[in-house]
C-alpha positions as protocol buffer text, in pm:
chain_id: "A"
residue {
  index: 1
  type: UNK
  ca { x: 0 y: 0 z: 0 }
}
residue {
  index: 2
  type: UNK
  ca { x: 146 y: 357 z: -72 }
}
residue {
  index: 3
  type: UNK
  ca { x: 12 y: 681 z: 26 }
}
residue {
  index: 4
  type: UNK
  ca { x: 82 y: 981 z: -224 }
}
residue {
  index: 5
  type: UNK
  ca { x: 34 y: 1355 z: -166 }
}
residue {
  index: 6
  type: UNK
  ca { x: 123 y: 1656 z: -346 }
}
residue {
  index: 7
  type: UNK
  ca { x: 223 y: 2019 z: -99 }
}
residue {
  index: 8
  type: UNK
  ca { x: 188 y: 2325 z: -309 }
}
residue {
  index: 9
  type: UNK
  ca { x: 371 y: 2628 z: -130 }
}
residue {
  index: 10
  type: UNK
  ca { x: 112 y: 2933 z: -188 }
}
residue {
  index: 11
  type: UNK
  ca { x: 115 y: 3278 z: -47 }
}
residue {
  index: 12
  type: UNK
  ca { x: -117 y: 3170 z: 248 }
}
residue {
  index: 13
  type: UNK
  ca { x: 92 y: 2848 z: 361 }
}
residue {
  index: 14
  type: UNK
  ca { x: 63 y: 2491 z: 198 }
}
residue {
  index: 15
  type: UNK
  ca { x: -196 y: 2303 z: 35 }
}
residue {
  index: 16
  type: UNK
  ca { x: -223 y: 1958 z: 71 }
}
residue {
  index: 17
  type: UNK
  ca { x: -434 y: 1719 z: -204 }
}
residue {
  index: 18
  type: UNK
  ca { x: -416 y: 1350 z: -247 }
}
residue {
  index: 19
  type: UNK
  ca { x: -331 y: 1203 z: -548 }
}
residue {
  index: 20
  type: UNK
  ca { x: -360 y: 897 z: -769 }
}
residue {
  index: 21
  type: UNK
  ca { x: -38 y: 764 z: -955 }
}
residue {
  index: 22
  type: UNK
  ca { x: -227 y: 524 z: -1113 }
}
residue {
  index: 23
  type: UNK
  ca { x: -239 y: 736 z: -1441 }
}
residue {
  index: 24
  type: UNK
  ca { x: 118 y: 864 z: -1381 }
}
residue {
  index: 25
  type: UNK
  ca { x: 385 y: 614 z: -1620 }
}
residue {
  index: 26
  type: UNK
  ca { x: 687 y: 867 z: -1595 }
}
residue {
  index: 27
  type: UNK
  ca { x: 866 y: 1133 z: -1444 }
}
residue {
  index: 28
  type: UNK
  ca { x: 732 y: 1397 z: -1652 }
}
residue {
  index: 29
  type: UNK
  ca { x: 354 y: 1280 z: -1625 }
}
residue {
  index: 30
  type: UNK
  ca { x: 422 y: 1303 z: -1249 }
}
residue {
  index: 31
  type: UNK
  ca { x: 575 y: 1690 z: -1297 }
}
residue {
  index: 32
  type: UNK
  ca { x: 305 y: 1775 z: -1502 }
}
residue {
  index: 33
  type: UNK
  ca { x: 51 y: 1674 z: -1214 }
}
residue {
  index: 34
  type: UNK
  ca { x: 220 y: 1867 z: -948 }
}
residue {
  index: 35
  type: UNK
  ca { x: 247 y: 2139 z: -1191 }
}
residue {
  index: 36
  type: UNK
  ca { x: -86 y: 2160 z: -1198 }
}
residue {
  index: 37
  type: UNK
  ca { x: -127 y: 2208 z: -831 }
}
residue {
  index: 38
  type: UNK
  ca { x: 33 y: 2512 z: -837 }
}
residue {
  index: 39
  type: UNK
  ca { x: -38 y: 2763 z: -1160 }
}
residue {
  index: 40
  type: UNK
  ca { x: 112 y: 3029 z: -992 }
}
residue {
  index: 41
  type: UNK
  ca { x: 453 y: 2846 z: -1070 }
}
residue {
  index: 42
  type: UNK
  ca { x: 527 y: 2778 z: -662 }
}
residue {
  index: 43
  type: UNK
  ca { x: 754 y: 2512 z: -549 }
}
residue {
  index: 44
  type: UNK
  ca { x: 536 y: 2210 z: -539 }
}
residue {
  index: 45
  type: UNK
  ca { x: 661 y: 1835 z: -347 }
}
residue {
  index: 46
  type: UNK
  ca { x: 527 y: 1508 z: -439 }
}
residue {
  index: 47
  type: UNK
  ca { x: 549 y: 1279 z: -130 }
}
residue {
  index: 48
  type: UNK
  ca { x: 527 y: 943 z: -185 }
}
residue {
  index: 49
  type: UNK
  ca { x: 572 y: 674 z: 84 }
}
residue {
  index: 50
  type: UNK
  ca { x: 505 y: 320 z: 30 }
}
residue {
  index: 51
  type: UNK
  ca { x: 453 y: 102 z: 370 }
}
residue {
  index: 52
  type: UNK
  ca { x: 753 y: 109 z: 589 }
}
residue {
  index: 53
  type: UNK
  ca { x: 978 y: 53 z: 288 }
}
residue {
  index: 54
  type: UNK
  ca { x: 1107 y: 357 z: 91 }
}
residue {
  index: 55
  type: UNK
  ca { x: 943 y: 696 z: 85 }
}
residue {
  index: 56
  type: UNK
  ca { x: 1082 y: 921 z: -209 }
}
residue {
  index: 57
  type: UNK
  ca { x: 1003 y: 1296 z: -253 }
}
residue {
  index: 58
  type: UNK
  ca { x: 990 y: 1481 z: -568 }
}
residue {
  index: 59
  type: UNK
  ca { x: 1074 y: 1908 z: -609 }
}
residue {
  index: 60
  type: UNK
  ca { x: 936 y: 2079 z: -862 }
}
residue {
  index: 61
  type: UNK
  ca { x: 997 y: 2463 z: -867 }
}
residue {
  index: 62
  type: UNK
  ca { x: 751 y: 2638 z: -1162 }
}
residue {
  index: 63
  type: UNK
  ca { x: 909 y: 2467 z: -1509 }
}
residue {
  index: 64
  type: UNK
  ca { x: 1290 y: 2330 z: -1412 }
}
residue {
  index: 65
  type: UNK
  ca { x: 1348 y: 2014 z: -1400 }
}
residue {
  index: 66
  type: UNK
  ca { x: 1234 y: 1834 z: -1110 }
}
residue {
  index: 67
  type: UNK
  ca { x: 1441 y: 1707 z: -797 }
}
residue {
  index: 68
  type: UNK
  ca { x: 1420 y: 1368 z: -679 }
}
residue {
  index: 69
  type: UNK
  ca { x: 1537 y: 1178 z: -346 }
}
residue {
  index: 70
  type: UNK
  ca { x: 1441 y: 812 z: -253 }
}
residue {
  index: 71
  type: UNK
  ca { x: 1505 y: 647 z: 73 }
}
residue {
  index: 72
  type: UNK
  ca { x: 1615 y: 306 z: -84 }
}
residue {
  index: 73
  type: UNK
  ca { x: 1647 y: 253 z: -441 }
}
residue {
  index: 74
  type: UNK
  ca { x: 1668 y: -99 z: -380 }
}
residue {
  index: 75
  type: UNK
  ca { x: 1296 y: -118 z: -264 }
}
residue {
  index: 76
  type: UNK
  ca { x: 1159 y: 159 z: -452 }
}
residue {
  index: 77
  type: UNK
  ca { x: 1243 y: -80 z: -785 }
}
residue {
  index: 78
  type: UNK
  ca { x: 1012 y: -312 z: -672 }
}
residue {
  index: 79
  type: UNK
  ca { x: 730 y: -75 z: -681 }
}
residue {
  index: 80
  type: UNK
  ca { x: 577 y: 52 z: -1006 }
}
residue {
  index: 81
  type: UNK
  ca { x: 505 y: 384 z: -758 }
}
residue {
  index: 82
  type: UNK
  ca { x: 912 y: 370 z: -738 }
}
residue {
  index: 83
  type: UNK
  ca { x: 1013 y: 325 z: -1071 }
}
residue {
  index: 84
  type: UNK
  ca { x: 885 y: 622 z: -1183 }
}
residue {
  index: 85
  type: UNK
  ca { x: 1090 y: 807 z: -957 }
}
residue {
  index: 86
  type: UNK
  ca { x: 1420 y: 574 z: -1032 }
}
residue {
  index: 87
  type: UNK
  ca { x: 1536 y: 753 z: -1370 }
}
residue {
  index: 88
  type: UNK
  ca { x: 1870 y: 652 z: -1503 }
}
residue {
  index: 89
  type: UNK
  ca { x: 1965 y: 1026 z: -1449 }
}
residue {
  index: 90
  type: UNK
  ca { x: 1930 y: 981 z: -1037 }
}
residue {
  index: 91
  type: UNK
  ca { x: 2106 y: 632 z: -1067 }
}
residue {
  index: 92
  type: UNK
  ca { x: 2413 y: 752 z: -1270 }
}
residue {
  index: 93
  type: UNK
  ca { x: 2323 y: 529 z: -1595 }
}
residue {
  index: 94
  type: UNK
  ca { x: 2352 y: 673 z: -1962 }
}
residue {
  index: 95
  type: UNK
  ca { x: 2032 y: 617 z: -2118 }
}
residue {
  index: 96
  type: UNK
  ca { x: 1970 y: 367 z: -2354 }
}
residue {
  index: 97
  type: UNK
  ca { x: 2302 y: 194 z: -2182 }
}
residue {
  index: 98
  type: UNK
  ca { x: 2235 y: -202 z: -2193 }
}
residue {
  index: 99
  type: UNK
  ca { x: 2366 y: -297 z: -1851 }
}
residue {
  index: 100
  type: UNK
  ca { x: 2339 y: -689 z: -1969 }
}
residue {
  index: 101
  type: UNK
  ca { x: 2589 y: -633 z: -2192 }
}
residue {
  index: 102
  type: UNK
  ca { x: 2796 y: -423 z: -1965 }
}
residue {
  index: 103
  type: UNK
  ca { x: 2754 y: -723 z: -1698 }
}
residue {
  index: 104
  type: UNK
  ca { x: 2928 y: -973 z: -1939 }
}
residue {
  index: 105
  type: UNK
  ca { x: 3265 y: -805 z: -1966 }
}
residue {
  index: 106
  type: UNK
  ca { x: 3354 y: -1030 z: -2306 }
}
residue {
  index: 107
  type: UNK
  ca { x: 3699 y: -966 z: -2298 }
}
residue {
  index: 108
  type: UNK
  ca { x: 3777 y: -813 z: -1963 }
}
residue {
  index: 109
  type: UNK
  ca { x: 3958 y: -511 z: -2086 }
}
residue {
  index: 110
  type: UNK
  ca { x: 3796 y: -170 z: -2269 }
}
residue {
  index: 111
  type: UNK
  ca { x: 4048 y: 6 z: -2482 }
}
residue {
  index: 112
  type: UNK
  ca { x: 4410 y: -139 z: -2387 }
}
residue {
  index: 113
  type: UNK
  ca { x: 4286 y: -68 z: -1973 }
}
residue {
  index: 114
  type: UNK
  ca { x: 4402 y: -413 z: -1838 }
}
residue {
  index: 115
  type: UNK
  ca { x: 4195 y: -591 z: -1616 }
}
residue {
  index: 116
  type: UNK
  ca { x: 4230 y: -448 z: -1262 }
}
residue {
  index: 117
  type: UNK
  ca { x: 4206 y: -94 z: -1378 }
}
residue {
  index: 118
  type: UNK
  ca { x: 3842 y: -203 z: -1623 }
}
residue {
  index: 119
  type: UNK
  ca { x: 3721 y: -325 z: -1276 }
}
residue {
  index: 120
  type: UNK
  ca { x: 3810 y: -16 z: -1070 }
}
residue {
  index: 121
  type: UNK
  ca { x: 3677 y: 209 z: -1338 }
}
residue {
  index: 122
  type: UNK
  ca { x: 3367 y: -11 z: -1328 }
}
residue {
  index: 123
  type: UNK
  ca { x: 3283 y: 34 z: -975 }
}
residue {
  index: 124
  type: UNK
  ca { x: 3334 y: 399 z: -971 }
}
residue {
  index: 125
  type: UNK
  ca { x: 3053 y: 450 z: -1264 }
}
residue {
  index: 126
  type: UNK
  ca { x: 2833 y: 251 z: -1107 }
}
residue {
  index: 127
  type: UNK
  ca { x: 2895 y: 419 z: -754 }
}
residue {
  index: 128
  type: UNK
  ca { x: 2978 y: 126 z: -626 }
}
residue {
  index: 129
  type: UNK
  ca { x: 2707 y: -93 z: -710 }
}
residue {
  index: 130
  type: UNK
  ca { x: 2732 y: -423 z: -890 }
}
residue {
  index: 131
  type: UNK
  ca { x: 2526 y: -455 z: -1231 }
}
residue {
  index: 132
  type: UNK
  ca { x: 2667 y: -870 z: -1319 }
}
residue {
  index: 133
  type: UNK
  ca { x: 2375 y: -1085 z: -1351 }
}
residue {
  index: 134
  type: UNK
  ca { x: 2050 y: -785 z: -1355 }
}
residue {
  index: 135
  type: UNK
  ca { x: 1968 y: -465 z: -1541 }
}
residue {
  index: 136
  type: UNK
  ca { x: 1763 y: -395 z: -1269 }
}
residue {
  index: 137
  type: UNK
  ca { x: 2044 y: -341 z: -979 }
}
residue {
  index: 138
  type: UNK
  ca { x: 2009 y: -33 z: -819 }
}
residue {
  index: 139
  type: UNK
  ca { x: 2186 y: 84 z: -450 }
}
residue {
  index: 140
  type: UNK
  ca { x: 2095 y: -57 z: -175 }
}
residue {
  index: 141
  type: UNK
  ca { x: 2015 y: 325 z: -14 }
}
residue {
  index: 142
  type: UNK
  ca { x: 1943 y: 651 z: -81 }
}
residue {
  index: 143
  type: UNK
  ca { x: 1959 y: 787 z: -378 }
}
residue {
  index: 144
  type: UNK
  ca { x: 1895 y: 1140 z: -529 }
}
residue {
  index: 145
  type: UNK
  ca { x: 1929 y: 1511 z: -423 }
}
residue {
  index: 146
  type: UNK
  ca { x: 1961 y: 1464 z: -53 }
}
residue {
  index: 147
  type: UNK
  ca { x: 1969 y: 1836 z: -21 }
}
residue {
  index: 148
  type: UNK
  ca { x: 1624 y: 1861 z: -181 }
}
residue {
  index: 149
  type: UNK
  ca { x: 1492 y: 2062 z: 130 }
}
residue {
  index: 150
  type: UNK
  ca { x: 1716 y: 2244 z: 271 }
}
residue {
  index: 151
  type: UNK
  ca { x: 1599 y: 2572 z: 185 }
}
residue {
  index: 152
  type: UNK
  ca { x: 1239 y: 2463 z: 343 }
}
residue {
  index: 153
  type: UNK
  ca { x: 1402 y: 2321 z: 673 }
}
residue {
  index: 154
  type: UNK
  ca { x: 1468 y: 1964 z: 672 }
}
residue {
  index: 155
  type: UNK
  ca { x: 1871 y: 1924 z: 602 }
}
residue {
  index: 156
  type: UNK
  ca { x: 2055 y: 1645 z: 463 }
}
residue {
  index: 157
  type: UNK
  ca { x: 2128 y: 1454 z: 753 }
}
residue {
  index: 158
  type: UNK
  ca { x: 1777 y: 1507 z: 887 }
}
residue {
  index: 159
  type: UNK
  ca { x: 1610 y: 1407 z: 555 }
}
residue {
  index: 160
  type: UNK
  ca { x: 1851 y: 1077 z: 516 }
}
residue {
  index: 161
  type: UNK
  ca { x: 1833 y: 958 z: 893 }
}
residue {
  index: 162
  type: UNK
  ca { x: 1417 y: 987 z: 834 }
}
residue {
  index: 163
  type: UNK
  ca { x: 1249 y: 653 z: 810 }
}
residue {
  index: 164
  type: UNK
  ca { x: 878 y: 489 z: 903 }
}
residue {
  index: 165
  type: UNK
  ca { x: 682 y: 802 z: 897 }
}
residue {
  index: 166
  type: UNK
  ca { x: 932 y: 1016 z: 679 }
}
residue {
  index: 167
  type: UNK
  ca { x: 621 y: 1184 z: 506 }
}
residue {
  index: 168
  type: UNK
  ca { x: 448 y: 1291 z: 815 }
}
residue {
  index: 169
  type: UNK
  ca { x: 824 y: 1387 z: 968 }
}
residue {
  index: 170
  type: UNK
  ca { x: 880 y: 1600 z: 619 }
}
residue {
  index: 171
  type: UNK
  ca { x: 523 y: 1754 z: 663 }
}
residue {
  index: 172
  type: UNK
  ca { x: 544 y: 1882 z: 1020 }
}
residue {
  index: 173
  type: UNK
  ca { x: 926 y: 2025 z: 940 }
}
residue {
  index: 174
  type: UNK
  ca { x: 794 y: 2232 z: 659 }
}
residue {
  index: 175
  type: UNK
  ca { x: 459 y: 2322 z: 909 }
}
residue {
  index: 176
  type: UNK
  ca { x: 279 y: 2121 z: 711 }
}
residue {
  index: 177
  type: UNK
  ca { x: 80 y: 1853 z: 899 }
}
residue {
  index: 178
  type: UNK
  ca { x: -224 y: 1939 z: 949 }
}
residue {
  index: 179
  type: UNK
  ca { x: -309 y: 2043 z: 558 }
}
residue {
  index: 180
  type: UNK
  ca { x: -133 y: 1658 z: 497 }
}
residue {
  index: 181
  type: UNK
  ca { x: -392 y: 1474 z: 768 }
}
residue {
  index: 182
  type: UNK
  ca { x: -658 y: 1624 z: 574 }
}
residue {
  index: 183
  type: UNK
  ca { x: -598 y: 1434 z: 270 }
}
residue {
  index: 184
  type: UNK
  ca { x: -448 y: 1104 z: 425 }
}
């Protein structure tokens, strides 16, 4: 079960509404929505927190590009909620890269590199994670723009050390609780 919300900053304080993914296949379907929240081009965040699993929060300030952070990558990929949210931007892949046929290494070395430095150079693309055997690895672990509220309050640390009830913890940081228990 997930619970989704969108918080539109307005003049008067923030507005809470509820919202249905089901409709939402990508990242910019989901910007669009929250987008729509706000016409007056306010910073809008998409909170989305699925049981006591991941939780992953989406900026979107008038038309730049959106901001993502997810708790665990690892357990957001399991949800379809998640993989929205998991673009190969905010997990350090090129797109279109084919990770299965990065995972087979065919003849151990890339350009003259012998083998030791191919593997080192390997881990540091990946940031540190192992693609061999899926497409689908991702971190265990955040992943994302941890700094993604800062300006409204809730800090790095704060935002990465936040865990069962991150959404309601992120809501009463940015004095924003009671317009988010009206719509849970």
């Amino acid at each position: 079960m997930y619970f989704a919300a969108l918080l539109a900053r307005t003049e008067d304080g923030w507005e809470a509404s509820d919202t249905e993914l089901d409709d939402v296949e990508t990242l910019s379907d989901l910007a669009d929505l929250a987008r729509e929240a706000s016409p007056d081009d306010d910073t809008v965040l998409v909170l989305i927190e699925q049981e006591d699993s991941w939780f992953g929060v989406v900026r979107i300030d008038g038309e730049e590009d959106p901001r993502i952070f997810v708790s665990d990558a690892a357990a957001a990929a399991r949800s379809s909620y998640g993989e929205i949210l998991l673009t190969d931007e905010l997990l350090g892949r090129d797109p279109g890269d084919d990770d299965d046929l990065d995972a087979l290494d065919l003849d151990g070395t890339e350009d003259g590199e012998n083998d030791n430095d191919s593997d080192d150079n390997d881990d540091e693309d990946s940031g540190g994670t192992e693609a061999v055997g899926s497409a689908e690895a991702v971190p265990h672990g955040p992943v994302g723009d941890a700094r993604i509220l800062d300006d409204l309050g809730v800090g790095e640390k704060e935002l990465r050390s936040l865990s069962e009830d991150a959404v309601t913890e992120i809501a009463e940081a940015l004095g924003a609780s009671e317009v988010l228990e009206t719509v849970r």
